[in-house]
Amino acid sequence: MVSFYGTPVASRLMLGTAQYPSPKVLSEAFRRSGAGIATVSVRREAAAGEGADFWALVRKLGVRLLPNTAGCHSAREAVTTARMARELFSTDWIKLEVIGHADTLQPDPWGLVEAAAILCAEGFKVFPYTTEDLVLAERLLDAGCEVLMPWGAPIGTGLGLANRYGLRALRAQFPDVPLVVDAGLGRPSQAAEAMEMGYDAVLLNTAVAKADDPAAMAEGFARAVEAGRLGFEAGAMEPRDMAAPSTPLIGKAFLA
């Protein structure tokens, strides 16, 4: 079990709620994955008609909601959206996104820190979508964030863990901070690798929603997350250059 801002969550898998082919498929994906947290877009919820139906759907999922500020390109826009989310969803949890680059959807580090400081001061529990940059991570923690959500790769690419060195360094630098790999995961094996590094959870959307069978893929990711975490807790062996026999030489029969 993992805990964020003092709230325990049973599953280390978080799922987004966008791009599914139907509400039924979305519900089945969450059921089979056992995901503990669902991210929801404030922009979609605010839409008339469809938004009301969507809100009714996500409430039936029975999971913790994490509204996000997806699509925001400035601190001001993100802060306004977060305030709307608190009213709409009755939660002070917010996944903070401040996009700085249109092609890669990379976060704007200055806008992200600015928005995080404002929201933390207002009592929000901020989950910042960030990069693996150590200096930016430090600034976000100083701003009041108690969770960091570094990307694995740009959103929707499925590239997996593009900077393994950076992600390992982030985990080593902040051993007591809950870390969630957010974005870029395309296969269950990539999620397992993140968990083997010691990350506390993973968040994904496109890899499940756009799969031929979203519910089956969601279950696959759930199993991978569990396997990766068990591997980390058990103490997986580190790779080495030289071969080492697994069978001891003591007691081996020798021919005369």
PDB file of N, CA, C and O in Angstrom, residues 74-75 78-79 96-98 107-121 126 128-130 133-145 148:
ATOM      1  N   SER A  74       0.225  28.181 -18.668  1.00  0.00           N
ATOM      2  CA  SER A  74       0.754  29.244 -17.817  1.00  0.00           C
ATOM      3  C   SER A  74       0.372  28.939 -16.379  1.00  0.00           C
ATOM      4  O   SER A  74      -0.581  28.200 -16.113  1.00  0.00           O
ATOM      5  N   ALA A  75       1.125  29.514 -15.454  1.00  0.00           N
ATOM      6  CA  ALA A  75       0.825  29.311 -14.035  1.00  0.00           C
ATOM      7  C   ALA A  75      -0.561  29.843 -13.693  1.00  0.00           C
ATOM      8  O   ALA A  75      -1.323  29.212 -12.951  1.00  0.00           O
ATOM      9  N   ALA A  78      -3.233  27.444 -14.875  1.00  0.00           N
ATOM     10  CA  ALA A  78      -3.243  26.223 -14.079  1.00  0.00           C
ATOM     11  C   ALA A  78      -3.860  26.457 -12.702  1.00  0.00           C
ATOM     12  O   ALA A  78      -4.628  25.625 -12.201  1.00  0.00           O
ATOM     13  N   VAL A  79      -3.533  27.578 -12.087  1.00  0.00           N
ATOM     14  CA  VAL A  79      -4.088  27.889 -10.763  1.00  0.00           C
ATOM     15  C   VAL A  79      -5.608  28.063 -10.850  1.00  0.00           C
ATOM     16  O   VAL A  79      -6.355  27.551 -10.013  1.00  0.00           O
ATOM     17  N   LEU A  96      -0.859  18.800 -11.105  1.00  0.00           N
ATOM     18  CA  LEU A  96      -0.513  20.090 -11.680  1.00  0.00           C
ATOM     19  C   LEU A  96       0.300  19.928 -12.948  1.00  0.00           C
ATOM     20  O   LEU A  96       1.403  19.383 -12.932  1.00  0.00           O
ATOM     21  N   GLU A  97      -0.258  20.407 -14.052  1.00  0.00           N
ATOM     22  CA  GLU A  97       0.443  20.432 -15.328  1.00  0.00           C
ATOM     23  C   GLU A  97       0.524  21.873 -15.823  1.00  0.00           C
ATOM     24  O   GLU A  97      -0.492  22.555 -15.898  1.00  0.00           O
ATOM     25  N   VAL A  98       1.735  22.306 -16.142  1.00  0.00           N
ATOM     26  CA  VAL A  98       1.951  23.595 -16.805  1.00  0.00           C
ATOM     27  C   VAL A  98       2.848  23.291 -17.996  1.00  0.00           C
ATOM     28  O   VAL A  98       4.054  23.099 -17.837  1.00  0.00           O
ATOM     29  N   PRO A 107       6.984  19.987 -19.307  1.00  0.00           N
ATOM     30  CA  PRO A 107       6.537  21.015 -18.361  1.00  0.00           C
ATOM     31  C   PRO A 107       7.392  22.282 -18.429  1.00  0.00           C
ATOM     32  O   PRO A 107       8.590  22.221 -18.720  1.00  0.00           O
ATOM     33  N   ASP A 108       6.759  23.407 -18.163  1.00  0.00           N
ATOM     34  CA  ASP A 108       7.457  24.683 -18.011  1.00  0.00           C
ATOM     35  C   ASP A 108       7.941  24.749 -16.566  1.00  0.00           C
ATOM     36  O   ASP A 108       7.142  24.901 -15.648  1.00  0.00           O
ATOM     37  N   PRO A 109       9.243  24.613 -16.315  1.00  0.00           N
ATOM     38  CA  PRO A 109       9.721  24.536 -14.925  1.00  0.00           C
ATOM     39  C   PRO A 109       9.414  25.780 -14.109  1.00  0.00           C
ATOM     40  O   PRO A 109       9.071  25.675 -12.927  1.00  0.00           O
ATOM     41  N   TRP A 110       9.528  26.973 -14.709  1.00  0.00           N
ATOM     42  CA  TRP A 110       9.280  28.200 -13.965  1.00  0.00           C
ATOM     43  C   TRP A 110       7.796  28.343 -13.644  1.00  0.00           C
ATOM     44  O   TRP A 110       7.420  28.639 -12.516  1.00  0.00           O
ATOM     45  N   GLY A 111       6.964  28.098 -14.624  1.00  0.00           N
ATOM     46  CA  GLY A 111       5.529  28.178 -14.391  1.00  0.00           C
ATOM     47  C   GLY A 111       5.048  27.120 -13.423  1.00  0.00           C
ATOM     48  O   GLY A 111       4.145  27.348 -12.611  1.00  0.00           O
ATOM     49  N   LEU A 112       5.658  25.940 -13.483  1.00  0.00           N
ATOM     50  CA  LEU A 112       5.275  24.840 -12.600  1.00  0.00           C
ATOM     51  C   LEU A 112       5.557  25.186 -11.146  1.00  0.00           C
ATOM     52  O   LEU A 112       4.708  24.994 -10.265  1.00  0.00           O
ATOM     53  N   VAL A 113       6.758  25.694 -10.881  1.00  0.00           N
ATOM     54  CA  VAL A 113       7.113  26.059  -9.506  1.00  0.00           C
ATOM     55  C   VAL A 113       6.244  27.212  -9.010  1.00  0.00           C
ATOM     56  O   VAL A 113       5.781  27.214  -7.865  1.00  0.00           O
ATOM     57  N   GLU A 114       5.999  28.187  -9.872  1.00  0.00           N
ATOM     58  CA  GLU A 114       5.156  29.326  -9.489  1.00  0.00           C
ATOM     59  C   GLU A 114       3.751  28.864  -9.108  1.00  0.00           C
ATOM     60  O   GLU A 114       3.214  29.254  -8.057  1.00  0.00           O
ATOM     61  N   ALA A 115       3.150  28.035  -9.948  1.00  0.00           N
ATOM     62  CA  ALA A 115       1.800  27.550  -9.675  1.00  0.00           C
ATOM     63  C   ALA A 115       1.771  26.655  -8.439  1.00  0.00           C
ATOM     64  O   ALA A 115       0.840  26.729  -7.622  1.00  0.00           O
ATOM     65  N   ALA A 116       2.788  25.817  -8.277  1.00  0.00           N
ATOM     66  CA  ALA A 116       2.839  24.921  -7.130  1.00  0.00           C
ATOM     67  C   ALA A 116       2.890  25.706  -5.816  1.00  0.00           C
ATOM     68  O   ALA A 116       2.210  25.359  -4.836  1.00  0.00           O
ATOM     69  N   ALA A 117       3.680  26.757  -5.785  1.00  0.00           N
ATOM     70  CA  ALA A 117       3.806  27.565  -4.571  1.00  0.00           C
ATOM     71  C   ALA A 117       2.462  28.206  -4.215  1.00  0.00           C
ATOM     72  O   ALA A 117       2.060  28.233  -3.043  1.00  0.00           O
ATOM     73  N   ILE A 118       1.757  28.720  -5.208  1.00  0.00           N
ATOM     74  CA  ILE A 118       0.462  29.357  -4.965  1.00  0.00           C
ATOM     75  C   ILE A 118      -0.551  28.334  -4.444  1.00  0.00           C
ATOM     76  O   ILE A 118      -1.251  28.577  -3.448  1.00  0.00           O
ATOM     77  N   LEU A 119      -0.618  27.188  -5.099  1.00  0.00           N
ATOM     78  CA  LEU A 119      -1.615  26.187  -4.737  1.00  0.00           C
ATOM     79  C   LEU A 119      -1.318  25.549  -3.377  1.00  0.00           C
ATOM     80  O   LEU A 119      -2.226  25.308  -2.581  1.00  0.00           O
ATOM     81  N   CYS A 120      -0.052  25.273  -3.099  1.00  0.00           N
ATOM     82  CA  CYS A 120       0.300  24.710  -1.790  1.00  0.00           C
ATOM     83  C   CYS A 120      -0.058  25.685  -0.676  1.00  0.00           C
ATOM     84  O   CYS A 120      -0.538  25.277   0.394  1.00  0.00           O
ATOM     85  N   ALA A 121       0.152  26.976  -0.909  1.00  0.00           N
ATOM     86  CA  ALA A 121      -0.190  27.992   0.085  1.00  0.00           C
ATOM     87  C   ALA A 121      -1.696  28.057   0.318  1.00  0.00           C
ATOM     88  O   ALA A 121      -2.148  28.452   1.399  1.00  0.00           O
ATOM     89  N   VAL A 126      -0.626  19.016  -3.945  1.00  0.00           N
ATOM     90  CA  VAL A 126      -0.197  19.127  -5.337  1.00  0.00           C
ATOM     91  C   VAL A 126       0.632  17.921  -5.771  1.00  0.00           C
ATOM     92  O   VAL A 126       1.607  17.545  -5.111  1.00  0.00           O
ATOM     93  N   PRO A 128       2.778  17.374  -8.860  1.00  0.00           N
ATOM     94  CA  PRO A 128       3.293  18.071 -10.043  1.00  0.00           C
ATOM     95  C   PRO A 128       3.832  17.123 -11.104  1.00  0.00           C
ATOM     96  O   PRO A 128       4.659  16.248 -10.831  1.00  0.00           O
ATOM     97  N   TYR A 129       3.361  17.319 -12.327  1.00  0.00           N
ATOM     98  CA  TYR A 129       3.908  16.617 -13.489  1.00  0.00           C
ATOM     99  C   TYR A 129       5.189  17.345 -13.882  1.00  0.00           C
ATOM    100  O   TYR A 129       5.163  18.495 -14.301  1.00  0.00           O
ATOM    101  N   THR A 130       6.319  16.663 -13.740  1.00  0.00           N
ATOM    102  CA  THR A 130       7.608  17.312 -13.888  1.00  0.00           C
ATOM    103  C   THR A 130       8.542  16.442 -14.727  1.00  0.00           C
ATOM    104  O   THR A 130       8.143  15.394 -15.239  1.00  0.00           O
ATOM    105  N   ASP A 133      14.570  16.293 -13.599  1.00  0.00           N
ATOM    106  CA  ASP A 133      15.582  17.266 -13.214  1.00  0.00           C
ATOM    107  C   ASP A 133      15.644  17.418 -11.690  1.00  0.00           C
ATOM    108  O   ASP A 133      14.639  17.715 -11.039  1.00  0.00           O
ATOM    109  N   LEU A 134      16.830  17.232 -11.117  1.00  0.00           N
ATOM    110  CA  LEU A 134      16.986  17.271  -9.662  1.00  0.00           C
ATOM    111  C   LEU A 134      16.768  18.668  -9.088  1.00  0.00           C
ATOM    112  O   LEU A 134      16.203  18.816  -7.995  1.00  0.00           O
ATOM    113  N   VAL A 135      17.222  19.693  -9.789  1.00  0.00           N
ATOM    114  CA  VAL A 135      17.064  21.061  -9.289  1.00  0.00           C
ATOM    115  C   VAL A 135      15.588  21.449  -9.275  1.00  0.00           C
ATOM    116  O   VAL A 135      15.089  22.019  -8.308  1.00  0.00           O
ATOM    117  N   LEU A 136      14.881  21.116 -10.348  1.00  0.00           N
ATOM    118  CA  LEU A 136      13.447  21.400 -10.390  1.00  0.00           C
ATOM    119  C   LEU A 136      12.713  20.645  -9.291  1.00  0.00           C
ATOM    120  O   LEU A 136      11.808  21.188  -8.647  1.00  0.00           O
ATOM    121  N   ALA A 137      13.104  19.407  -9.057  1.00  0.00           N
ATOM    122  CA  ALA A 137      12.481  18.618  -7.990  1.00  0.00           C
ATOM    123  C   ALA A 137      12.659  19.304  -6.640  1.00  0.00           C
ATOM    124  O   ALA A 137      11.710  19.397  -5.839  1.00  0.00           O
ATOM    125  N   GLU A 138      13.850  19.793  -6.378  1.00  0.00           N
ATOM    126  CA  GLU A 138      14.121  20.487  -5.112  1.00  0.00           C
ATOM    127  C   GLU A 138      13.252  21.730  -4.969  1.00  0.00           C
ATOM    128  O   GLU A 138      12.710  22.020  -3.895  1.00  0.00           O
ATOM    129  N   ARG A 139      13.105  22.474  -6.052  1.00  0.00           N
ATOM    130  CA  ARG A 139      12.289  23.695  -6.017  1.00  0.00           C
ATOM    131  C   ARG A 139      10.820  23.366  -5.745  1.00  0.00           C
ATOM    132  O   ARG A 139      10.133  24.088  -5.015  1.00  0.00           O
ATOM    133  N   LEU A 140      10.328  22.282  -6.315  1.00  0.00           N
ATOM    134  CA  LEU A 140       8.935  21.889  -6.092  1.00  0.00           C
ATOM    135  C   LEU A 140       8.706  21.455  -4.651  1.00  0.00           C
ATOM    136  O   LEU A 140       7.673  21.764  -4.044  1.00  0.00           O
ATOM    137  N   LEU A 141       9.662  20.755  -4.082  1.00  0.00           N
ATOM    138  CA  LEU A 141       9.553  20.356  -2.676  1.00  0.00           C
ATOM    139  C   LEU A 141       9.603  21.590  -1.778  1.00  0.00           C
ATOM    140  O   LEU A 141       8.849  21.689  -0.798  1.00  0.00           O
ATOM    141  N   ASP A 142      10.467  22.532  -2.100  1.00  0.00           N
ATOM    142  CA  ASP A 142      10.542  23.774  -1.328  1.00  0.00           C
ATOM    143  C   ASP A 142       9.233  24.558  -1.414  1.00  0.00           C
ATOM    144  O   ASP A 142       8.855  25.265  -0.476  1.00  0.00           O
ATOM    145  N   ALA A 143       8.536  24.428  -2.541  1.00  0.00           N
ATOM    146  CA  ALA A 143       7.269  25.136  -2.726  1.00  0.00           C
ATOM    147  C   ALA A 143       6.141  24.524  -1.909  1.00  0.00           C
ATOM    148  O   ALA A 143       5.083  25.146  -1.751  1.00  0.00           O
ATOM    149  N   GLY A 144       6.357  23.315  -1.406  1.00  0.00           N
ATOM    150  CA  GLY A 144       5.342  22.678  -0.571  1.00  0.00           C
ATOM    151  C   GLY A 144       4.820  21.348  -1.081  1.00  0.00           C
ATOM    152  O   GLY A 144       4.001  20.707  -0.421  1.00  0.00           O
ATOM    153  N   CYS A 145       5.281  20.901  -2.242  1.00  0.00           N
ATOM    154  CA  CYS A 145       4.842  19.613  -2.775  1.00  0.00           C
ATOM    155  C   CYS A 145       5.422  18.473  -1.930  1.00  0.00           C
ATOM    156  O   CYS A 145       6.566  18.546  -1.487  1.00  0.00           O
ATOM    157  N   LEU A 148       6.238  13.891  -6.120  1.00  0.00           N
ATOM    158  CA  LEU A 148       6.769  14.307  -7.419  1.00  0.00           C
ATOM    159  C   LEU A 148       6.355  13.278  -8.465  1.00  0.00           C
ATOM    160  O   LEU A 148       6.375  12.075  -8.206  1.00  0.00           O
TER     161      LEU A 148
END
